[in-house]
Tab-separated table of C-alpha atoms in Angstrom:
chain	number	residue	atom	x	y	z
N	1	MET	CA	100.887	-20.584	43.054
N	2	GLY	CA	98.291	-20.794	45.836
N	3	LEU	CA	98.519	-19.529	49.400
N	4	ARG	CA	96.884	-20.975	52.530
N	5	VAL	CA	96.410	-18.747	55.552
N	6	LEU	CA	95.218	-19.622	59.072
N	7	HIS	CA	93.335	-16.655	60.554
N	8	THR	CA	92.264	-16.351	64.189
N	9	ALA	CA	91.693	-13.579	66.727
N	10	ASP	CA	90.057	-12.754	70.066
N	11	ILE	CA	91.353	-15.785	71.943
N	12	HIS	CA	91.567	-13.671	75.129
N	13	LEU	CA	94.182	-15.702	76.971
N	14	ALA	CA	94.053	-15.294	80.769
N	15	PRO	CA	90.451	-14.039	80.942
N	16	ARG	CA	89.027	-13.001	84.304
N	17	LEU	CA	85.784	-15.029	83.873
N	18	ALA	CA	84.230	-13.242	86.843
N	19	TYR	CA	80.802	-14.692	86.032
N	20	LEU	CA	82.081	-18.149	87.038
N	21	GLU	CA	81.745	-18.186	90.811
N	22	ASP	CA	83.275	-21.642	91.230
N	23	ALA	CA	87.086	-21.296	91.343
N	24	ILE	CA	87.683	-24.816	89.984
N	25	ALA	CA	85.398	-24.245	86.993
N	26	ARG	CA	87.074	-20.880	86.404
N	27	ARG	CA	90.567	-22.428	86.317
N	28	GLN	CA	89.373	-25.240	84.061
N	29	ARG	CA	87.730	-22.820	81.668
N	30	ARG	CA	90.791	-20.603	81.559
N	31	ASP	CA	92.967	-23.590	80.647
N	32	GLU	CA	90.507	-24.699	77.954
N	33	ILE	CA	90.793	-21.285	76.338
N	34	THR	CA	94.590	-21.543	76.409
N	35	THR	CA	94.497	-24.869	74.555
N	36	HIS	CA	93.476	-22.940	71.435
N	37	VAL	CA	97.035	-21.694	71.067
N	38	ASP	CA	98.369	-25.182	71.864
N	39	ASP	CA	96.371	-26.406	68.843
N	40	LEU	CA	97.906	-23.956	66.351
N	41	PRO	CA	100.863	-26.189	65.296
N	42	LYS	CA	98.450	-29.045	64.569
N	43	TYR	CA	96.276	-26.817	62.382
N	44	VAL	CA	99.378	-25.600	60.536
N	45	ARG	CA	100.365	-29.201	59.757
N	46	ASP	CA	96.915	-30.609	59.032
N	47	TYR	CA	95.852	-27.768	56.727
N	48	LYS	CA	99.286	-27.205	55.150
N	49	VAL	CA	99.255	-23.561	56.185
N	50	ASP	CA	101.743	-21.078	54.692
N	51	VAL	CA	101.081	-18.143	57.050
N	52	VAL	CA	99.347	-17.700	60.432
N	53	LEU	CA	97.524	-14.426	61.199
N	54	LEU	CA	96.635	-13.458	64.780
N	55	ALA	CA	94.425	-10.362	64.544
N	56	GLY	CA	94.440	-8.955	68.053
N	57	ASP	CA	93.088	-9.604	71.547
N	58	ILE	CA	95.088	-12.795	71.752
N	59	PHE	CA	95.478	-11.853	75.421
N	60	ASP	CA	92.649	-10.583	77.594
N	61	ARG	CA	95.051	-8.490	79.682
N	62	ASP	CA	98.282	-6.638	78.978
N	63	LEU	CA	100.408	-8.336	81.649
N	64	ALA	CA	103.780	-9.501	80.344
N	65	ALA	CA	104.381	-12.057	83.107
N	66	LEU	CA	101.252	-14.155	82.478
N	67	PRO	CA	102.045	-17.902	82.281
N	68	GLU	CA	100.006	-18.052	79.057
N	69	VAL	CA	102.798	-16.055	77.362
N	70	GLY	CA	105.103	-19.074	77.606
N	71	ARG	CA	102.504	-21.406	76.138
N	72	LEU	CA	101.925	-19.069	73.203
N	73	LYS	CA	105.680	-18.807	72.534
N	74	ASN	CA	106.017	-22.599	72.600
N	75	ALA	CA	103.066	-23.045	70.246
N	76	LEU	CA	104.324	-20.500	67.722
N	77	GLU	CA	107.823	-21.978	67.783
N	78	ALA	CA	106.297	-25.418	67.158
N	79	CYS	CA	104.816	-24.132	63.870
N	80	ASN	CA	108.139	-25.244	62.307
N	81	GLY	CA	109.174	-21.946	60.786
N	82	VAL	CA	105.784	-21.003	59.294
N	83	PRO	CA	105.528	-17.184	59.541
N	84	VAL	CA	103.171	-15.835	62.210
N	85	LEU	CA	102.003	-12.215	61.870
N	86	ILE	CA	100.429	-10.558	64.918
N	87	THR	CA	98.493	-7.299	65.211
N	88	PRO	CA	97.949	-6.211	68.850
N	89	GLY	CA	94.325	-5.438	69.771
N	90	THR	CA	92.366	-3.344	72.241
N	91	HIS	CA	92.900	-5.735	75.169
N	92	ASP	CA	96.578	-6.335	74.349
N	93	PRO	CA	97.726	-3.135	72.605
N	94	TRP	CA	101.283	-2.462	71.550
N	95	ARG	CA	103.218	-0.446	74.129
N	96	LYS	CA	106.764	-0.333	75.405
N	97	GLY	CA	107.134	-2.853	78.214
N	98	GLY	CA	103.800	-4.448	77.317
N	99	ILE	CA	102.943	-8.042	76.638
N	100	TRP	CA	104.113	-7.924	72.998
N	101	ASP	CA	107.354	-6.027	73.768
N	102	GLN	CA	109.520	-9.077	74.445
N	103	LYS	CA	111.451	-11.726	72.589
N	104	TRP	CA	109.295	-13.967	70.406
N	105	PRO	CA	110.315	-16.947	68.226
N	106	SER	CA	112.173	-16.037	65.043
N	107	ASN	CA	109.183	-16.891	62.818
N	108	VAL	CA	106.980	-14.304	64.571
N	109	VAL	CA	106.405	-10.702	63.427
N	110	VAL	CA	104.564	-8.349	65.795
N	111	PHE	CA	103.356	-5.107	64.212
N	112	LYS	CA	104.183	-2.186	66.501
N	113	SER	CA	102.735	0.935	64.868
N	114	ASN	CA	99.304	2.416	64.234
N	115	LEU	CA	100.610	3.128	60.727
N	116	TRP	CA	100.493	0.330	58.158
N	117	GLU	CA	103.645	-1.756	57.736
N	118	ALA	CA	104.251	-4.189	54.846
N	119	TYR	CA	105.786	-7.656	55.112
N	120	GLU	CA	106.412	-9.913	52.114
N	121	ILE	CA	106.016	-13.694	52.228
N	122	ALA	CA	106.225	-16.068	49.252
N	123	GLY	CA	105.378	-13.430	46.658
N	124	SER	CA	102.418	-11.977	48.574
N	125	ALA	CA	102.251	-8.809	50.666
N	126	PHE	CA	100.854	-8.625	54.194
N	127	TYR	CA	99.981	-5.252	55.718
N	128	GLY	CA	99.595	-4.950	59.477
N	129	ILE	CA	98.611	-2.197	61.869
N	130	ALA	CA	98.772	-2.312	65.674
N	131	THR	CA	96.279	-0.988	68.163
N	132	THR	CA	98.165	1.509	70.316
N	133	GLY	CA	95.323	3.375	71.992
N	134	ILE	CA	95.492	6.206	69.456
N	135	ALA	CA	92.932	6.920	66.739
N	136	LYS	CA	94.193	6.751	63.153
N	137	ALA	CA	94.030	9.917	61.067
N	138	GLY	CA	92.385	9.607	57.656
N	139	GLY	CA	90.531	6.359	58.326
N	140	LEU	CA	91.634	2.754	58.657
N	141	PHE	CA	92.928	2.267	55.117
N	142	ASN	CA	94.800	5.549	54.847
N	143	GLY	CA	98.538	5.204	54.262
N	144	ILE	CA	98.866	1.641	52.940
N	145	GLU	CA	101.836	1.524	50.578
N	146	TYR	CA	101.146	-1.464	48.362
N	147	VAL	CA	104.006	-3.740	47.344
N	148	GLU	CA	104.359	-3.643	43.582
N	149	GLY	CA	104.164	-7.027	41.894
N	150	ALA	CA	102.744	-8.910	44.906
N	151	GLN	CA	100.400	-11.720	43.901
N	152	PHE	CA	97.987	-11.187	46.822
N	153	HIS	CA	97.516	-8.221	49.151
N	154	ILE	CA	96.332	-9.154	52.651
N	155	GLY	CA	95.569	-6.716	55.477
N	156	ILE	CA	95.584	-7.597	59.178
N	157	ALA	CA	93.978	-5.393	61.826
N	158	HIS	CA	91.966	-5.376	65.028
N	159	ALA	CA	89.227	-3.066	63.789
N	160	SER	CA	85.475	-2.494	64.000
N	161	MET	CA	83.453	-2.768	60.831
N	162	LEU	CA	80.458	-0.492	61.273
N	163	TRP	CA	77.194	-2.359	60.976
N	164	GLU	CA	74.164	-0.093	61.100
N	165	ASP	CA	73.574	-0.540	64.828
N	166	LEU	CA	77.199	0.291	65.672
N	167	ILE	CA	77.772	3.506	63.749
N	168	ASP	CA	77.631	5.802	66.797
N	169	LYS	CA	78.990	3.318	69.329
N	170	VAL	CA	82.580	2.603	68.270
N	171	ASP	CA	85.533	4.474	69.781
N	172	PRO	CA	87.786	5.995	67.077
N	173	LYS	CA	90.730	4.194	68.734
N	174	ASN	CA	89.121	0.928	67.571
N	175	PHE	CA	89.729	1.783	63.888
N	176	PRO	CA	86.061	1.984	62.756
N	177	PHE	CA	85.329	1.608	59.040
N	178	THR	CA	82.483	0.719	56.685
N	179	GLU	CA	82.604	-2.337	54.467
N	180	GLN	CA	82.298	-0.134	51.372
N	181	GLU	CA	85.671	1.454	52.167
N	182	ILE	CA	87.536	-1.695	51.167
N	183	ASP	CA	86.412	-1.150	47.568
N	184	GLY	CA	88.950	1.654	47.262
N	185	THR	CA	91.877	-0.544	48.325
N	186	SER	CA	94.046	-3.140	46.593
N	187	LEU	CA	93.422	-5.697	49.338
N	188	ASN	CA	92.262	-9.181	48.412
N	189	TYR	CA	91.536	-10.070	52.031
N	190	LEU	CA	91.170	-8.137	55.273
N	191	ALA	CA	91.853	-10.380	58.279
N	192	LEU	CA	90.151	-8.841	61.295
N	193	GLY	CA	89.693	-9.258	64.994
N	194	ASP	CA	87.325	-7.436	67.378
N	195	HIS	CA	83.776	-8.754	66.808
N	196	HIS	CA	83.370	-12.111	68.554
N	197	ASN	CA	80.828	-13.501	66.097
N	198	SER	CA	82.213	-15.010	62.903
N	199	ARG	CA	81.343	-12.989	59.818
N	200	VAL	CA	82.583	-13.019	56.219
N	201	VAL	CA	81.698	-10.260	53.726
N	202	VAL	CA	82.477	-10.580	50.012
N	203	ARG	CA	82.642	-7.485	47.831
N	204	GLY	CA	83.583	-8.506	44.298
N	205	LYS	CA	87.092	-9.966	44.421
N	206	ARG	CA	87.676	-8.665	47.959
N	207	MET	CA	86.809	-10.256	51.274
N	208	ILE	CA	86.488	-8.986	54.846
N	209	ALA	CA	86.570	-11.697	57.527
N	210	TYR	CA	86.122	-12.015	61.273
N	211	PRO	CA	86.797	-15.535	62.586
N	212	GLY	CA	85.143	-14.648	65.897
N	213	SER	CA	86.395	-15.827	69.272
N	214	PRO	CA	87.395	-19.524	69.146
N	215	GLU	CA	85.764	-20.105	72.531
N	216	GLY	CA	82.683	-18.507	74.059
N	217	LEU	CA	83.964	-16.208	76.780
N	218	SER	CA	80.795	-15.262	78.654
N	219	LEU	CA	77.060	-15.857	78.825
N	220	ASP	CA	76.369	-13.390	76.047
N	221	PRO	CA	74.766	-13.689	72.578
N	222	ALA	CA	78.059	-12.706	70.905
N	223	GLU	CA	79.716	-15.756	72.518
N	224	SER	CA	77.043	-18.395	71.839
N	225	GLY	CA	76.888	-21.041	69.138
N	226	PRO	CA	79.710	-22.755	67.216
N	227	ARG	CA	83.123	-21.042	67.267
N	228	HIS	CA	85.717	-21.143	64.508
N	229	MET	CA	89.139	-20.375	63.156
N	230	LEU	CA	89.404	-19.690	59.417
N	231	ILE	CA	91.482	-21.159	56.631
N	232	ALA	CA	91.656	-18.777	53.659
N	233	GLU	CA	92.918	-20.337	50.432
N	234	PHE	CA	94.080	-17.914	47.722
N	235	GLU	CA	94.380	-19.098	44.135
N	236	ASP	CA	93.244	-16.278	41.804
N	237	PRO	CA	93.816	-12.549	42.550
N	238	GLU	CA	90.625	-11.750	40.629
N	239	GLN	CA	88.516	-13.959	42.900
N	240	PRO	CA	87.976	-13.852	46.692
N	241	PRO	CA	89.707	-16.635	48.639
N	242	ARG	CA	87.924	-19.852	49.504
N	243	ILE	CA	87.081	-20.009	53.214
N	244	GLU	CA	87.031	-23.136	55.336
N	245	LYS	CA	85.833	-22.891	58.920
N	246	ILE	CA	87.594	-24.973	61.579
N	247	LEU	CA	85.125	-25.812	64.340
N	248	CYS	CA	87.192	-25.445	67.496
N	249	ASN	CA	85.200	-24.643	70.653
N	250	LYS	CA	85.716	-26.997	73.581
N	251	ARG	CA	82.395	-26.067	75.185
N	252	GLU	CA	79.186	-24.384	74.043
N	253	ILE	CA	77.489	-21.229	75.295
N	254	TYR	CA	73.695	-21.645	75.181
N	255	LEU	CA	71.179	-18.878	75.925
N	256	GLU	CA	67.382	-19.024	75.954
N	257	LYS	CA	64.455	-16.964	77.174
N	258	ILE	CA	61.480	-18.785	78.672
N	259	SER	CA	58.189	-16.967	79.154
N	260	VAL	CA	55.656	-18.397	81.574
N	261	ASP	CA	52.991	-16.337	79.796
N	262	GLU	CA	52.721	-19.058	77.163
N	263	PHE	CA	51.607	-21.580	79.782
N	264	ASP	CA	48.285	-19.715	80.137
N	265	ASN	CA	47.956	-19.773	83.941
N	266	SER	CA	48.331	-23.540	84.164
N	267	PRO	CA	48.648	-25.119	87.614
N	268	GLN	CA	51.955	-24.462	89.358
N	269	GLU	CA	53.250	-28.009	88.956
N	270	ASP	CA	52.535	-27.931	85.198
N	271	VAL	CA	54.340	-24.611	84.753
N	272	LEU	CA	57.394	-25.872	86.611
N	273	GLU	CA	57.382	-29.066	84.549
N	274	GLU	CA	57.320	-27.068	81.306
N	275	ILE	CA	60.198	-24.902	82.513
N	276	ARG	CA	62.140	-28.032	83.466
N	277	ARG	CA	61.519	-29.585	80.044
N	278	LYS	CA	62.792	-26.487	78.247
N	279	ILE	CA	65.902	-26.279	80.403
N	280	MET	CA	66.721	-29.967	79.989
N	281	LYS	CA	66.595	-29.914	76.189
N	282	ALA	CA	70.024	-28.210	75.970
N	283	SER	CA	71.709	-30.091	78.809
N	284	GLY	CA	75.216	-31.466	78.493
N	285	SER	CA	78.448	-31.608	80.461
N	286	ASN	CA	80.110	-29.358	77.856
N	287	VAL	CA	77.429	-26.629	77.965
N	288	LEU	CA	77.444	-23.301	79.781
N	289	ALA	CA	73.820	-22.133	79.753
N	290	ARG	CA	71.754	-19.202	80.879
N	291	PHE	CA	67.958	-19.268	80.961
N	292	ASP	CA	65.978	-16.080	81.574
N	293	VAL	CA	62.588	-17.095	82.945
N	294	SER	CA	60.100	-14.240	82.862
N	295	GLY	CA	56.410	-13.418	82.688
N	296	VAL	CA	53.528	-13.028	85.092
N	297	LEU	CA	51.583	-15.636	87.068
N	298	PRO	CA	48.720	-15.383	89.572
N	299	TYR	CA	50.796	-17.310	92.146
N	300	VAL	CA	54.379	-17.438	93.404
N	301	ILE	CA	56.869	-19.982	92.079
N	302	ASP	CA	60.528	-20.398	93.053
N	303	VAL	CA	62.221	-21.379	89.800
N	304	ASP	CA	65.749	-21.510	91.263
N	305	GLU	CA	64.832	-23.915	94.022
N	306	ALA	CA	62.678	-26.103	91.760
N	307	MET	CA	65.481	-26.481	89.189
N	308	GLU	CA	68.402	-26.858	91.601
N	309	ASP	CA	68.993	-30.531	90.687
N	310	LEU	CA	69.419	-29.623	87.005
N	311	ARG	CA	72.707	-27.869	87.702
N	312	ASN	CA	74.392	-31.267	87.650
N	313	GLU	CA	73.282	-31.665	84.010
N	314	TYR	CA	75.451	-28.741	82.808
N	315	PHE	CA	79.016	-27.529	83.159
N	316	ILE	CA	77.481	-24.204	84.230
N	317	LEU	CA	73.749	-23.485	84.550
N	318	ASP	CA	72.579	-19.953	85.331
N	319	ILE	CA	68.837	-19.387	85.818
N	320	ARG	CA	67.619	-15.806	86.098
N	321	ASP	CA	64.167	-15.838	87.664
N	322	LYS	CA	62.241	-12.743	86.564
N	323	VAL	CA	58.731	-14.147	87.045
N	324	GLN	CA	56.310	-11.694	88.665
N	325	MET	CA	53.006	-12.283	90.405
N	326	LEU	CA	49.762	-10.404	89.813
N	327	SER	CA	47.875	-9.663	93.013
N	328	GLU	CA	44.238	-10.746	93.180
N	329	ILE	CA	41.401	-8.195	93.249
N	330	PRO	CA	38.815	-8.813	95.995
N	331	SER	CA	35.147	-8.902	94.947
N	332	GLY	CA	33.213	-5.651	95.364
N	333	ILE	CA	36.147	-3.513	94.261
N	334	TYR	CA	35.357	-1.162	91.337
N	335	THR	CA	38.751	-0.015	90.119
N	336	ILE	CA	39.601	0.158	86.401
N	337	ARG	CA	41.561	-3.052	86.748
N	338	ALA	CA	38.719	-4.874	88.506
N	339	LEU	CA	36.163	-3.776	85.930
N	340	PHE	CA	38.487	-4.785	83.068
N	341	GLU	CA	39.159	-8.186	84.641
N	342	ARG	CA	35.466	-8.945	85.178
N	343	LYS	CA	34.492	-7.826	81.674
N	344	ILE	CA	37.071	-10.090	80.013
N	345	ALA	CA	36.124	-12.939	82.355
N	346	GLU	CA	32.518	-12.640	81.113
N	347	VAL	CA	33.731	-12.964	77.505
N	348	ILE	CA	35.794	-16.041	78.357
N	349	GLU	CA	32.883	-17.716	80.145
N	350	SER	CA	30.231	-16.899	77.548
N	351	THR	CA	31.982	-17.703	74.269
N	352	GLN	CA	31.913	-21.189	72.748
N	353	ASP	CA	34.542	-20.346	70.137
N	354	GLU	CA	37.894	-21.740	71.342
N	355	LYS	CA	39.912	-19.321	69.232
N	356	GLU	CA	37.975	-16.343	70.594
N	357	LYS	CA	38.406	-17.709	74.108
N	358	GLU	CA	42.199	-17.925	73.651
N	359	VAL	CA	42.333	-14.362	72.321
N	360	ALA	CA	40.341	-13.129	75.318
N	361	LYS	CA	42.613	-14.963	77.759
N	362	ARG	CA	45.656	-13.410	76.127
N	363	ALA	CA	44.031	-9.978	76.229
N	364	LEU	CA	43.307	-10.445	79.925
N	365	HIS	CA	46.898	-11.452	80.675
N	366	LEU	CA	48.477	-8.577	78.737
N	367	GLY	CA	45.936	-6.065	79.939
N	368	LEU	CA	46.549	-6.888	83.595
N	369	GLN	CA	50.306	-6.610	83.097
N	370	ALA	CA	49.848	-3.228	81.431
N	371	LEU	CA	47.624	-1.949	84.220
N	372	GLU	CA	50.158	-3.130	86.816
N	373	GLY	CA	53.003	-1.468	84.916
N	374	ILE	CA	54.904	-4.719	84.423
N	375	LEU	CA	54.367	-5.323	80.727
N	376	PRO	CA	57.734	-6.469	79.331
C-alpha cells in the first residue's frame, strides 16, 4: 500500500523583514508568507496526502503569543484528521514555555527531544528529533530505534547536510551530517529543514530532501528563484520515493550583477540606457529585485537617480550603485600609470585589427583599475 507525504520547512512565520523599509510592503509580505500555512489543507485534499511533515523553522521567532500561531492551529485542524508531525528548528526550538509548548490540534505531534522518537502511522514509522539548542552526541543518526515490521522508515529533522563549502561553518547544535552517513541507516527518506534552497539527494534506495523555504525571505541567493513544497510518494521500500514539487511562492526574488565595464567607456547616456534595459527585463509587480551595478568609468553617473522611475515597475527594487570613477591624468605627467595609459593608447590607435583593438581596450581598463587599487 502506498504512502503520500507532504513535506515543507523554513516557512519562517512572523519574519522581521528589516530590509523592507516601507511598513505597508513589510506587512503585506509578512501576510503573504503566512498564507503558506493557510494553503496546507488544500494541498492535503488536492494531493490526497496521508501525512504532513513540518521540518523546523516554521516560525521565525520563538514568541508564543504571535498571531500567526492561531492561523497555523486553524490550518492544521482543517487538515481533517491527517497526522501532522513537527520537528522544531533553530529559529523555533523546543523549550518549556516556548512557541511549541502549548495545546495543538489532536492530529498534531510535536517532537520535544533531541533524542529520536518513533511514531507509527498506517504501517510506516516516522522518527523525529527536535532542535533544543544542544548538540547531539554520536552524530545525527545515533540512537534511532527502528520499528520492526514497518513498511517505510522516514526521518524528520532540522539539520545541516555538510556540502564541501560548509564543513567548517556549521554549529554542532544544528545537527551537521554528511550525505554518506544515511547509508548506514534504515531510513527510506530523510525529511529536512534548514537550507533554504530545494535539494534532493538519492543514494540507492534512500533519499535526503530539503524542500527549501516556500517563499523567498530576503534579497539573497538562497532565497531567489522558484520555491516549493514537496510531495513524496512511497510505493516500494527498495526504491526511493517519487518526488513532486509544488510551486508555491507568491512573489519572486530576483538578483543580478551589472558591470559597466562591458559597455567599454560608451557615452554616459548609452551606459545608463543599457543599465535601464537590464533592470527592466525582470520587472513585474510580483518581483523583489536587487541589482548590484559595479565597475569603473571615466565619468560620474548617478544610477539611483537615473533609475528612480523604475521602482514603480517592481514590488521592491533595490539598486546598489558601486560604480567608481577613474581620475584623468594630465599631459606631461610621467607616472607609471600615465606611461602605461599612453602606451596602450598608442596600440589602440595604431592597430587595424578590431580584435586586437578590443583586447588592448580591455587591457587598458583592467590595468588602470589595478593601478588604482580598485580591481574587483
